[in-house]
PDB file of C-alpha atoms in Angstrom:
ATOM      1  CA  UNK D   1      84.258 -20.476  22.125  1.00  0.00           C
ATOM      2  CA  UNK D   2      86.866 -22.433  20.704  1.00  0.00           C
ATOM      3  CA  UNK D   3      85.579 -25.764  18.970  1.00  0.00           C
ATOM      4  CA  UNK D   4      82.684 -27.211  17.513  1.00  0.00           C
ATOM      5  CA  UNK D   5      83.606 -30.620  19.020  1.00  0.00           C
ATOM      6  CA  UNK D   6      84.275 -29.689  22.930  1.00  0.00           C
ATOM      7  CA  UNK D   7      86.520 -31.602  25.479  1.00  0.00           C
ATOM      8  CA  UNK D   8      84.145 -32.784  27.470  1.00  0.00           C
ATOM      9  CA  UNK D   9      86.958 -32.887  29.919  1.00  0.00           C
ATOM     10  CA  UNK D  10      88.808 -29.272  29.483  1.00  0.00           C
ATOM     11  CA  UNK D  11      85.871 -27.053  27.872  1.00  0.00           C
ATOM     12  CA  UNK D  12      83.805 -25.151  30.538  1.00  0.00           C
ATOM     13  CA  UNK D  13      79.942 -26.309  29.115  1.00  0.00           C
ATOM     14  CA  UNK D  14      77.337 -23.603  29.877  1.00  0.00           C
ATOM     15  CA  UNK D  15      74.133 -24.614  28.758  1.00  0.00           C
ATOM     16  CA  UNK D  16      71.162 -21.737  28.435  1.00  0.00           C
ATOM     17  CA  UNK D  17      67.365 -23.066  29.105  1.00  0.00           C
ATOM     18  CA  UNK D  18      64.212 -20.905  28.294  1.00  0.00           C
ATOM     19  CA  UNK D  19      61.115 -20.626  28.022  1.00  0.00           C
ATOM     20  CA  UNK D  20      61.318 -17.810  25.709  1.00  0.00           C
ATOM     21  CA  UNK D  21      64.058 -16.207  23.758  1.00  0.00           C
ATOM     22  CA  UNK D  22      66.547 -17.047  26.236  1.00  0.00           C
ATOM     23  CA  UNK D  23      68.645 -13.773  26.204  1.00  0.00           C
ATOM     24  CA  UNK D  24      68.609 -13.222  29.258  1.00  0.00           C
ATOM     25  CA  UNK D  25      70.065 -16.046  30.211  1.00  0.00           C
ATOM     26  CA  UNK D  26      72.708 -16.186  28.015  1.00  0.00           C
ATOM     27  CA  UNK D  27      73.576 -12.387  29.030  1.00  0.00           C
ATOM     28  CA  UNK D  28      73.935 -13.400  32.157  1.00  0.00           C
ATOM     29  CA  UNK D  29      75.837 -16.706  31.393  1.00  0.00           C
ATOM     30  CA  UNK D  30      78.276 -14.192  29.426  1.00  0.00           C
ATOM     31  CA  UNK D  31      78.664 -11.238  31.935  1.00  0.00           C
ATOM     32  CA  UNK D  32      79.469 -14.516  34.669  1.00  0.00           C
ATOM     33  CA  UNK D  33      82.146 -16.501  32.637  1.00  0.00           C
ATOM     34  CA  UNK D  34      83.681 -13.159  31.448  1.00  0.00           C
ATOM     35  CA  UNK D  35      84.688 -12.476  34.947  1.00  0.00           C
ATOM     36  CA  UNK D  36      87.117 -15.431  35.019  1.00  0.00           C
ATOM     37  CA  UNK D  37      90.352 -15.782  32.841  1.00  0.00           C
ATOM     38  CA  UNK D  38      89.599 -18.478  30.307  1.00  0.00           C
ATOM     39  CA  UNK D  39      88.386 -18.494  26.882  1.00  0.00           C
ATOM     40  CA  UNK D  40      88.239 -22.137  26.700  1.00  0.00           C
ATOM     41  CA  UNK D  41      84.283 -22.119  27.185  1.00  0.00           C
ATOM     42  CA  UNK D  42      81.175 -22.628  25.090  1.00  0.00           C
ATOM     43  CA  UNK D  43      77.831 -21.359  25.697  1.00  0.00           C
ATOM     44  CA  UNK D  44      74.544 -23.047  23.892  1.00  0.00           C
ATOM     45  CA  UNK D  45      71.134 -21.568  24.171  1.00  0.00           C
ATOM     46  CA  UNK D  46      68.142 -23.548  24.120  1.00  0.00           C
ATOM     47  CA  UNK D  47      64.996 -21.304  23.533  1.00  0.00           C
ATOM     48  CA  UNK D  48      61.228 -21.689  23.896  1.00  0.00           C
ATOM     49  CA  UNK D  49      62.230 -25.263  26.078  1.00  0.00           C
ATOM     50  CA  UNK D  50      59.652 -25.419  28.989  1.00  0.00           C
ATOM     51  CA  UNK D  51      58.498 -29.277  28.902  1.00  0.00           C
ATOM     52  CA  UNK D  52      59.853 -32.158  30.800  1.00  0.00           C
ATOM     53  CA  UNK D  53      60.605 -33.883  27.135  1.00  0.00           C
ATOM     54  CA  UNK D  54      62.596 -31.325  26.324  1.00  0.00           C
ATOM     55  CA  UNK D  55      64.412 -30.666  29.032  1.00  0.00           C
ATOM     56  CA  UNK D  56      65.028 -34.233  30.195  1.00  0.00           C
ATOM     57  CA  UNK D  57      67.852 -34.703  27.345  1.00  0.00           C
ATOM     58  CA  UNK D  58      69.628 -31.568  27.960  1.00  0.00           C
ATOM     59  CA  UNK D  59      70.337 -32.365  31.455  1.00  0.00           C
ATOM     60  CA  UNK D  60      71.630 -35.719  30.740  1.00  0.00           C
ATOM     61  CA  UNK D  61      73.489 -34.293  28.310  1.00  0.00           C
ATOM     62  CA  UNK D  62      74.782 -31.531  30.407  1.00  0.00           C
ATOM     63  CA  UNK D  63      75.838 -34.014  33.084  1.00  0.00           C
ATOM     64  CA  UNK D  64      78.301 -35.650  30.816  1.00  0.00           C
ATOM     65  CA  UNK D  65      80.775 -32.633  30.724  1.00  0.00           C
ATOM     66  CA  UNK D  66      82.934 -32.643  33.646  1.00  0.00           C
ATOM     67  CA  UNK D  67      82.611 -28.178  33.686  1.00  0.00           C
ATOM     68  CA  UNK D  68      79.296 -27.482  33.027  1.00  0.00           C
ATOM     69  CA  UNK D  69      77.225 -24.971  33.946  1.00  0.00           C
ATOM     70  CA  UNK D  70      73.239 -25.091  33.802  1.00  0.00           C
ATOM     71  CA  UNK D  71      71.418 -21.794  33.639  1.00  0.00           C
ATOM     72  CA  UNK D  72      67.856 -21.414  33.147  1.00  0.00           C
ATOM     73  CA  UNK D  73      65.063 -18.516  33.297  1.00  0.00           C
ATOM     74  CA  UNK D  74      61.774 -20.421  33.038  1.00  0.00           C
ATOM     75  CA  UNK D  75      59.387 -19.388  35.331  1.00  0.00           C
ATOM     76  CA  UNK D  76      57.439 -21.973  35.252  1.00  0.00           C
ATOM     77  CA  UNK D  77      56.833 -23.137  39.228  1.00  0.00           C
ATOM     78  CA  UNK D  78      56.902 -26.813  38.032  1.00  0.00           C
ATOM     79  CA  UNK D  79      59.564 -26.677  35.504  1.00  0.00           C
ATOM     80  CA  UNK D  80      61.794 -25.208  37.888  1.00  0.00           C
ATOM     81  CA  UNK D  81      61.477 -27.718  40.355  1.00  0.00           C
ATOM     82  CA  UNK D  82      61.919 -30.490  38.312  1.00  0.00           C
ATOM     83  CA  UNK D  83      65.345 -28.872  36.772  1.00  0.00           C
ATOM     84  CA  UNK D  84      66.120 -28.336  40.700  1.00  0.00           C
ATOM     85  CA  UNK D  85      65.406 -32.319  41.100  1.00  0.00           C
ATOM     86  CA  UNK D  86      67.758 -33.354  38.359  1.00  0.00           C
ATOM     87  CA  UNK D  87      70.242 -31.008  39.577  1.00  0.00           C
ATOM     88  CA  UNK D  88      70.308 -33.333  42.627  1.00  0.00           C
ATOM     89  CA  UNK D  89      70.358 -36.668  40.789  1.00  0.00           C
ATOM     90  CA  UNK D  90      72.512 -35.702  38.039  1.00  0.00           C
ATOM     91  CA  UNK D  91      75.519 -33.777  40.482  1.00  0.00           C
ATOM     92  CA  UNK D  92      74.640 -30.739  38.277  1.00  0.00           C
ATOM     93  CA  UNK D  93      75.508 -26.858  38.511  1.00  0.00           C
ATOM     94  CA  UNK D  94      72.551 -24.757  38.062  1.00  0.00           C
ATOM     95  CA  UNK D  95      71.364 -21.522  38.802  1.00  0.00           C
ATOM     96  CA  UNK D  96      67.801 -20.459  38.872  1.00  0.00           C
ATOM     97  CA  UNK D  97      67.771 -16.845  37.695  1.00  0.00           C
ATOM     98  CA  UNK D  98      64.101 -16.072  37.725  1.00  0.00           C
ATOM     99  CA  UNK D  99      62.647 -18.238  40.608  1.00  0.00           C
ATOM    100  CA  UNK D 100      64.433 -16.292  43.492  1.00  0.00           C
ATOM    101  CA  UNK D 101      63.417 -12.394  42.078  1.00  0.00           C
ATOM    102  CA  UNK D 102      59.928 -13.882  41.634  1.00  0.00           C
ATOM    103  CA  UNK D 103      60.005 -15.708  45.270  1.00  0.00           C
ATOM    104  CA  UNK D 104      61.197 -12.333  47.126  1.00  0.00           C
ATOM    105  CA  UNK D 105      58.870 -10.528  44.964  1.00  0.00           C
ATOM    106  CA  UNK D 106      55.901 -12.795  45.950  1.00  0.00           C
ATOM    107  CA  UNK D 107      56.724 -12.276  49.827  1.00  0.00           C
ATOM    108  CA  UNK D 108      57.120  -8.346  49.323  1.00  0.00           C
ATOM    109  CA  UNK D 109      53.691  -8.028  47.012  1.00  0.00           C
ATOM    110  CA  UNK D 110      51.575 -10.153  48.788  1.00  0.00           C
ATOM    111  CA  UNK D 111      50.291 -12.201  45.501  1.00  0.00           C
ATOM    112  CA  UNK D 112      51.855 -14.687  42.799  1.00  0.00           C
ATOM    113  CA  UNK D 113      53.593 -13.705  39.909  1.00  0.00           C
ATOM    114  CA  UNK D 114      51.832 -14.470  36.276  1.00  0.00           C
ATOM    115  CA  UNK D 115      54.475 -16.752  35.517  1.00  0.00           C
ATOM    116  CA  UNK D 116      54.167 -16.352  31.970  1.00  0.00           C
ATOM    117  CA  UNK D 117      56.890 -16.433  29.367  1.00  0.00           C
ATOM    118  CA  UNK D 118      58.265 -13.575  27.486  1.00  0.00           C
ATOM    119  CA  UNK D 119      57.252 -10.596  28.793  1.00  0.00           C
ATOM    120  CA  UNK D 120      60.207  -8.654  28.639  1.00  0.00           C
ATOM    121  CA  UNK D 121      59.966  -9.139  24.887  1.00  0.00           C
ATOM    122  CA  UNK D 122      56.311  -7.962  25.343  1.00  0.00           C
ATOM    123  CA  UNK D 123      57.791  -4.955  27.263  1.00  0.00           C
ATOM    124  CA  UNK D 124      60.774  -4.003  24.317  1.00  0.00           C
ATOM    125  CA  UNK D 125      58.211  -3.718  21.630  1.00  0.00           C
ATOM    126  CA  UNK D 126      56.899  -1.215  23.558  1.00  0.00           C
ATOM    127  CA  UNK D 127      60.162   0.533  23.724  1.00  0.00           C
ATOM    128  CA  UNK D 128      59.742   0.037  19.613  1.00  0.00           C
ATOM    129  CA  UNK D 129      56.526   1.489  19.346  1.00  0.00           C
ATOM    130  CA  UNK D 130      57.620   4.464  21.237  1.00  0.00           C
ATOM    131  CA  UNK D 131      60.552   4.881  19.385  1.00  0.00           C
ATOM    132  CA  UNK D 132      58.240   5.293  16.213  1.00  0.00           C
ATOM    133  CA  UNK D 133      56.501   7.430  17.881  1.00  0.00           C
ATOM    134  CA  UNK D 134      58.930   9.584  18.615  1.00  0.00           C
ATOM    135  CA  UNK D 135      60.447   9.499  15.164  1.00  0.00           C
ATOM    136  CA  UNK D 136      56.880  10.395  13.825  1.00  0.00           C
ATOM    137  CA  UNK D 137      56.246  13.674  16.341  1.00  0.00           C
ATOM    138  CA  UNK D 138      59.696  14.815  15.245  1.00  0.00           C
ATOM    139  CA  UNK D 139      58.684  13.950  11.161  1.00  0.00           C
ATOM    140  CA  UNK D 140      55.646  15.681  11.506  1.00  0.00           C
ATOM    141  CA  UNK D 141      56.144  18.451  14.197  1.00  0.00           C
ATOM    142  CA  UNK D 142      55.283  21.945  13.225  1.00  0.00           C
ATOM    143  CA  UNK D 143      52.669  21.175  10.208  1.00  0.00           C
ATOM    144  CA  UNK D 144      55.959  19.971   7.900  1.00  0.00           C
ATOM    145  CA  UNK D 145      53.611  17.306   6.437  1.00  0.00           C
ATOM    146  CA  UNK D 146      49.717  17.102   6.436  1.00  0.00           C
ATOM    147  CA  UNK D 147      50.477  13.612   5.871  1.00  0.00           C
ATOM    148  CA  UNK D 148      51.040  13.192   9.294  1.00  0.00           C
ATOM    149  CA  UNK D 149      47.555  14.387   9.976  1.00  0.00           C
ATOM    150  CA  UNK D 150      46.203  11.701   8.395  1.00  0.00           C
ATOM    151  CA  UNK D 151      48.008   9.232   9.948  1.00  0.00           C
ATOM    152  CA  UNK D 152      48.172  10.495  13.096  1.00  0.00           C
ATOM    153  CA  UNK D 153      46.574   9.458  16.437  1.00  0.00           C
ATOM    154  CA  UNK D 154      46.163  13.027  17.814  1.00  0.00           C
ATOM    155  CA  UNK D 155      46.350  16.175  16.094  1.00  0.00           C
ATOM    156  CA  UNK D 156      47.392  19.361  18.275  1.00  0.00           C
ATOM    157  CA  UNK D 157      46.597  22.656  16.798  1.00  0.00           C
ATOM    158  CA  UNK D 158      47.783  26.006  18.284  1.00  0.00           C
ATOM    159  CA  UNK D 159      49.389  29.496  18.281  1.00  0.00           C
ATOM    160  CA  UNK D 160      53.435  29.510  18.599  1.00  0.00           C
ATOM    161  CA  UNK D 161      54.668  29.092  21.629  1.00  0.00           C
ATOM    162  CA  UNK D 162      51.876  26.768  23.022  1.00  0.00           C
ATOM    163  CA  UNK D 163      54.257  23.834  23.895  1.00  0.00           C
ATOM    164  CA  UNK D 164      52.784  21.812  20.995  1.00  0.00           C
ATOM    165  CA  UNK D 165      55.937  20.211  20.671  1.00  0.00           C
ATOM    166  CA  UNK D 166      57.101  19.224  23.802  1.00  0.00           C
ATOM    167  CA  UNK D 167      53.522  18.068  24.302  1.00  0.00           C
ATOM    168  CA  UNK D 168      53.841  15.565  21.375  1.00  0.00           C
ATOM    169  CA  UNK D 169      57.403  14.081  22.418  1.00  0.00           C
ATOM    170  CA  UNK D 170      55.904  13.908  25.411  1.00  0.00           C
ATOM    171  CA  UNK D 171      52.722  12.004  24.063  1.00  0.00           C
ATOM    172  CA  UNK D 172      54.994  10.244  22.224  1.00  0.00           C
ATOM    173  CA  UNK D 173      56.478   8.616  25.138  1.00  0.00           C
ATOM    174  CA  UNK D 174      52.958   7.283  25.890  1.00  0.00           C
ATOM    175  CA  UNK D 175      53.144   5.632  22.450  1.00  0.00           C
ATOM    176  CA  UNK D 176      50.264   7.928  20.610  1.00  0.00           C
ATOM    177  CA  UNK D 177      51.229   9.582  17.237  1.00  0.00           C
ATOM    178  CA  UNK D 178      51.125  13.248  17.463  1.00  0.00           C
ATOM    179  CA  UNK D 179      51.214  15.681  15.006  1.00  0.00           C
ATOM    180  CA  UNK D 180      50.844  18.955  15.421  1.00  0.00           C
ATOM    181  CA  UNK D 181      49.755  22.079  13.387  1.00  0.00           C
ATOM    182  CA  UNK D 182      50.698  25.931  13.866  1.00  0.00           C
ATOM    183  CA  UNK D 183      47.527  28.193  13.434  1.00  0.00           C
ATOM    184  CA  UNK D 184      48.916  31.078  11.728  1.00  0.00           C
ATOM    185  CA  UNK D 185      45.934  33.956  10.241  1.00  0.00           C
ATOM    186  CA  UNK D 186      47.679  34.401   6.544  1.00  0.00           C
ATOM    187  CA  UNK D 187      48.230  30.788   6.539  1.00  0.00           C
ATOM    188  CA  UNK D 188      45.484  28.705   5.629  1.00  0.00           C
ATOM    189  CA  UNK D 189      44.967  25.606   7.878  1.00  0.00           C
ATOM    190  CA  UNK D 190      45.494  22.272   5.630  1.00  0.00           C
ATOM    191  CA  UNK D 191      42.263  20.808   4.473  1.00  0.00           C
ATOM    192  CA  UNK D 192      43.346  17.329   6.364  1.00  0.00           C
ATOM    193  CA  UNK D 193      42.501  19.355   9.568  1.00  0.00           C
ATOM    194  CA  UNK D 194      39.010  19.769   8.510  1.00  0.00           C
ATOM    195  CA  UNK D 195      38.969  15.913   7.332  1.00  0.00           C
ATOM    196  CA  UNK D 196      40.193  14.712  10.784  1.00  0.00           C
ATOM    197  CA  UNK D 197      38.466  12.889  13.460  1.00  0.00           C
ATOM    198  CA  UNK D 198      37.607  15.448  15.746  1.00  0.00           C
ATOM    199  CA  UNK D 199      37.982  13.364  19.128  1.00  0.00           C
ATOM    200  CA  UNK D 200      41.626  13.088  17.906  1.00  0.00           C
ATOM    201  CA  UNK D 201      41.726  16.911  17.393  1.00  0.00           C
ATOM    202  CA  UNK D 202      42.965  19.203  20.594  1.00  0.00           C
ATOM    203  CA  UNK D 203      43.676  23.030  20.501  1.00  0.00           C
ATOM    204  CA  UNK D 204      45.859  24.679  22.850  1.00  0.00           C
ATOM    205  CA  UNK D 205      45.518  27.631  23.994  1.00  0.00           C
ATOM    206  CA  UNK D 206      46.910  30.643  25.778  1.00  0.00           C
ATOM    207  CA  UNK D 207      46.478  34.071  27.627  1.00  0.00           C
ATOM    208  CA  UNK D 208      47.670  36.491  25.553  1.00  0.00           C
ATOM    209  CA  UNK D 209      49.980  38.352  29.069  1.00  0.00           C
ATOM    210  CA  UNK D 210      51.541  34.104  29.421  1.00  0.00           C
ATOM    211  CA  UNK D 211      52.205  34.107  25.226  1.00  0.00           C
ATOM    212  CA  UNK D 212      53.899  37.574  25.054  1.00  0.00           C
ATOM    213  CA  UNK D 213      56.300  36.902  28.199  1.00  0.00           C
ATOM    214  CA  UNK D 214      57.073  33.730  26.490  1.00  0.00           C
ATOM    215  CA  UNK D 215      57.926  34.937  23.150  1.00  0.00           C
ATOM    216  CA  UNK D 216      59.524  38.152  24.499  1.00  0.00           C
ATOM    217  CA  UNK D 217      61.698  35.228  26.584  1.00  0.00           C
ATOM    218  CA  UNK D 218      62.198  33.077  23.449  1.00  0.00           C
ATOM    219  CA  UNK D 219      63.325  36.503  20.781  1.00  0.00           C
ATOM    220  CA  UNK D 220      66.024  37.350  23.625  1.00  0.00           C
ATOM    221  CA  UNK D 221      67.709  34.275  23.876  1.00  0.00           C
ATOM    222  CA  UNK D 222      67.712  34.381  20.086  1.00  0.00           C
ATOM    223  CA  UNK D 223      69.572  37.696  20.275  1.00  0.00           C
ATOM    224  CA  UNK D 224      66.595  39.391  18.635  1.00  0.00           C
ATOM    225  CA  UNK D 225      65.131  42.898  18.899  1.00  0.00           C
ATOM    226  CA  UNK D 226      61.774  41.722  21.569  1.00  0.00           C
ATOM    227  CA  UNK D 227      59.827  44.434  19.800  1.00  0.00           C
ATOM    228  CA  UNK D 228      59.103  42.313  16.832  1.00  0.00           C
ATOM    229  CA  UNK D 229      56.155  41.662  15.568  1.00  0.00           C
ATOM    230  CA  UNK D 230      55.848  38.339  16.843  1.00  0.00           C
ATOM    231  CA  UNK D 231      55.933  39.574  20.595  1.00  0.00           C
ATOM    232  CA  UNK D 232      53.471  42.367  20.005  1.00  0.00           C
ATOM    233  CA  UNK D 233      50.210  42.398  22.006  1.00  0.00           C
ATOM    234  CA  UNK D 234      48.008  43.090  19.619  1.00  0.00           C
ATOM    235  CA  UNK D 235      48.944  40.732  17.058  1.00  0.00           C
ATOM    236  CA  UNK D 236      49.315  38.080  20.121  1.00  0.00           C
ATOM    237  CA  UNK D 237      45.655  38.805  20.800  1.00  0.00           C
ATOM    238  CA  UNK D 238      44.967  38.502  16.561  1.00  0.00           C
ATOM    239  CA  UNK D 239      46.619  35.171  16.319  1.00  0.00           C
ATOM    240  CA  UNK D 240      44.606  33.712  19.468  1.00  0.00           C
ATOM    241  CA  UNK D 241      41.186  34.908  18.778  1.00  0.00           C
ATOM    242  CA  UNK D 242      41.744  33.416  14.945  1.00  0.00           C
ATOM    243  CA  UNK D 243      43.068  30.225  16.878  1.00  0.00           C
ATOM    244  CA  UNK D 244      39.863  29.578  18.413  1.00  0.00           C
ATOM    245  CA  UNK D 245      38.020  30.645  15.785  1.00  0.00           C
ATOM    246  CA  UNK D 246      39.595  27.872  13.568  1.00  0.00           C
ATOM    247  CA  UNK D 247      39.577  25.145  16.936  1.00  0.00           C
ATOM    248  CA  UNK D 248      35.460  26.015  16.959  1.00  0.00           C
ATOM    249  CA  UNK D 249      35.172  25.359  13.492  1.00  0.00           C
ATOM    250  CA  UNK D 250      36.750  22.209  13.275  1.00  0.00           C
ATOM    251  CA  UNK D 251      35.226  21.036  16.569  1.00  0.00           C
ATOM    252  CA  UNK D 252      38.166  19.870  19.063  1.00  0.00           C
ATOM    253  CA  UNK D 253      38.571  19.843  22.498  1.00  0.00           C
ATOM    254  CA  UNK D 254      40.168  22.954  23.656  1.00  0.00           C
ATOM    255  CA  UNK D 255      42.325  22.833  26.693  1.00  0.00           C
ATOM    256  CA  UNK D 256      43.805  26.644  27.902  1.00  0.00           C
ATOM    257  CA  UNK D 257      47.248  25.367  28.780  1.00  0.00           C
ATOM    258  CA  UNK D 258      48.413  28.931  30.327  1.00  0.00           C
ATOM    259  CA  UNK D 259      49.384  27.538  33.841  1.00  0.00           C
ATOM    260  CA  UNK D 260      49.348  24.158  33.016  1.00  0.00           C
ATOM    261  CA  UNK D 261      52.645  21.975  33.221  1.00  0.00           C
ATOM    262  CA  UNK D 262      53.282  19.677  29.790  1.00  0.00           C
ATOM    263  CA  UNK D 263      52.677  16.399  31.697  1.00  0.00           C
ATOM    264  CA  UNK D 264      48.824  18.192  33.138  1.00  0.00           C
ATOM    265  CA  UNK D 265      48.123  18.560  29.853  1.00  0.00           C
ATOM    266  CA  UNK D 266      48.944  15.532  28.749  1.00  0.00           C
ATOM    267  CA  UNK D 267      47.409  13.607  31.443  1.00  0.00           C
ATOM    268  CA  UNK D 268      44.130  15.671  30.289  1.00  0.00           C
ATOM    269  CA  UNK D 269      44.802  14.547  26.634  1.00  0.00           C
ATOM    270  CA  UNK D 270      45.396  10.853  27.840  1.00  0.00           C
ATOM    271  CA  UNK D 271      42.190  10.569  29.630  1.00  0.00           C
ATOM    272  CA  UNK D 272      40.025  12.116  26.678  1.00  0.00           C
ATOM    273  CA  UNK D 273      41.547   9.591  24.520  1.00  0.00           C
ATOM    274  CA  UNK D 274      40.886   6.804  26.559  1.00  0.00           C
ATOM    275  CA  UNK D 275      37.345   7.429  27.110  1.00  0.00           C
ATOM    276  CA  UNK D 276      37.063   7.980  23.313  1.00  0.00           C
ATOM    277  CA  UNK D 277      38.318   4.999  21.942  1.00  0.00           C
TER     278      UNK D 277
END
């Protein structure tokens, strides 16, 4: 983009009409000229422009550069086709990015697009939301805050080796909060446990024969002696019979996850929650 007064003779014009943000657009406008060898071009976005008013000058104006370039992602079935008119009467380039994708779409589906504006925005602050919720499962993964309990949208509570982790990045990805809390006998569950909501509370649990293959797995690919405490059988068996001890007391749901695949679970999880609130 070389000047802010263009040749209107020399300059290729590429003017960028939306009805929302117009990024799109001007992404594509880019990735397009970018393909040729010239850097004598300009590109001007016009955002949130869906009415005949508004558009009516831009054409004209368009139509006085002798390179120009019209590209446009309303999706409005009416704008469209009057931008398509003009085209016509005002011996304009312009290229309709959304209306064929929605045409082919409509003839595949069976049924007519919404046709409103700015849903892909709608659809990245999702991707925002689940970003935070990933950050928080990995801020408050293994009890390192009570905090998190607080604030959280589910609470898991289990024995080691329960997949309460992968279970809350996986949760995560669904765009709850999840923080999750290792029940350990000599250490005392944090009073923000008891305090909790218990629809948001879930304990997981385990056959003791599934937890001690597990943990005999997980102290060998550590390089540690498997005959440590931690893979014993009996204290296996002490740790989950305090577990649901502890999960009665405070009243969750508990959901034996011995031969059940993270995303069961979670499904199971998702539906509780979404009959609860």
């Amino acid at each position: 983009m070389n000047s802010n007064q263009p040749d209107q003779d020399n300059i290729l014009m590429v003017y960028v009409i939306s009805d929302s943000i117009g990024e799109t657009g001007e992404l594509i406008a880019k990735a397009s000229v970018k393909q040729f060898d010239t850097s004598d071009f300009m590109i001007k976005r016009f955002p949130y422009t869906n009415t005949v008013d508004q558009i009516k000058p831009l054409l004209e104006e368009a139509a006085q550069y002798k390179k120009c370039l019209v590209v446009y992602t309303n999706v409005d079935a009416d704008t469209r086709a009057y931008i398509k008119r003009k085209e016509k009467e005002l011996h304009l380039h312009t290229v309709d990015v959304m209306g064929p994708p929605m045409d082919q779409l409509e003839s595949i589906l069976g049924y007519e697009p919404m046709r409103q504006p700015g849903l892909i925005r709608r659809l990245d602050d999702n991707y925002f939301k689940k970003v935070e919720a990933i950050e928080f499962a990995v801020q408050y993964d293994d009890g390192k805050d009570p905090r998190g309990i607080v604030k959280a949208d589910i609470v898991l509570v289990g024995v080691s080796r329960t997949s309460k982790t992968p279970l809350s990045m996986y949760l995560a990805n669904k765009l709850y909060k999840v923080a999750n809390v290792p029940l350990v006998p000599e250490v005392p569950v944090p009073k923000e446990v008891y305090k909790k909501d218990n629809r948001r509370l879930f304990g997981l649990v385990a056959n003791s024969e599934k937890l001690y293959t597990i943990r005999e797995e997980r102290l060998r690919a550590l390089g540690l002696n498997s005959s440590a405490k931690y893979a014993n059988v009996d204290r296996i068996e002490e740790e989950v019979d305090y577990s649901v001890r502890i999960m009665r007391d405070i009243g969750c749901t508990i959901i034996d996850v011995s031969n059940k695949a993270i995303e069961e679970t979670a499904e199971i999880i998702n539906d509780y929650m979404r009959e609860r609130f």
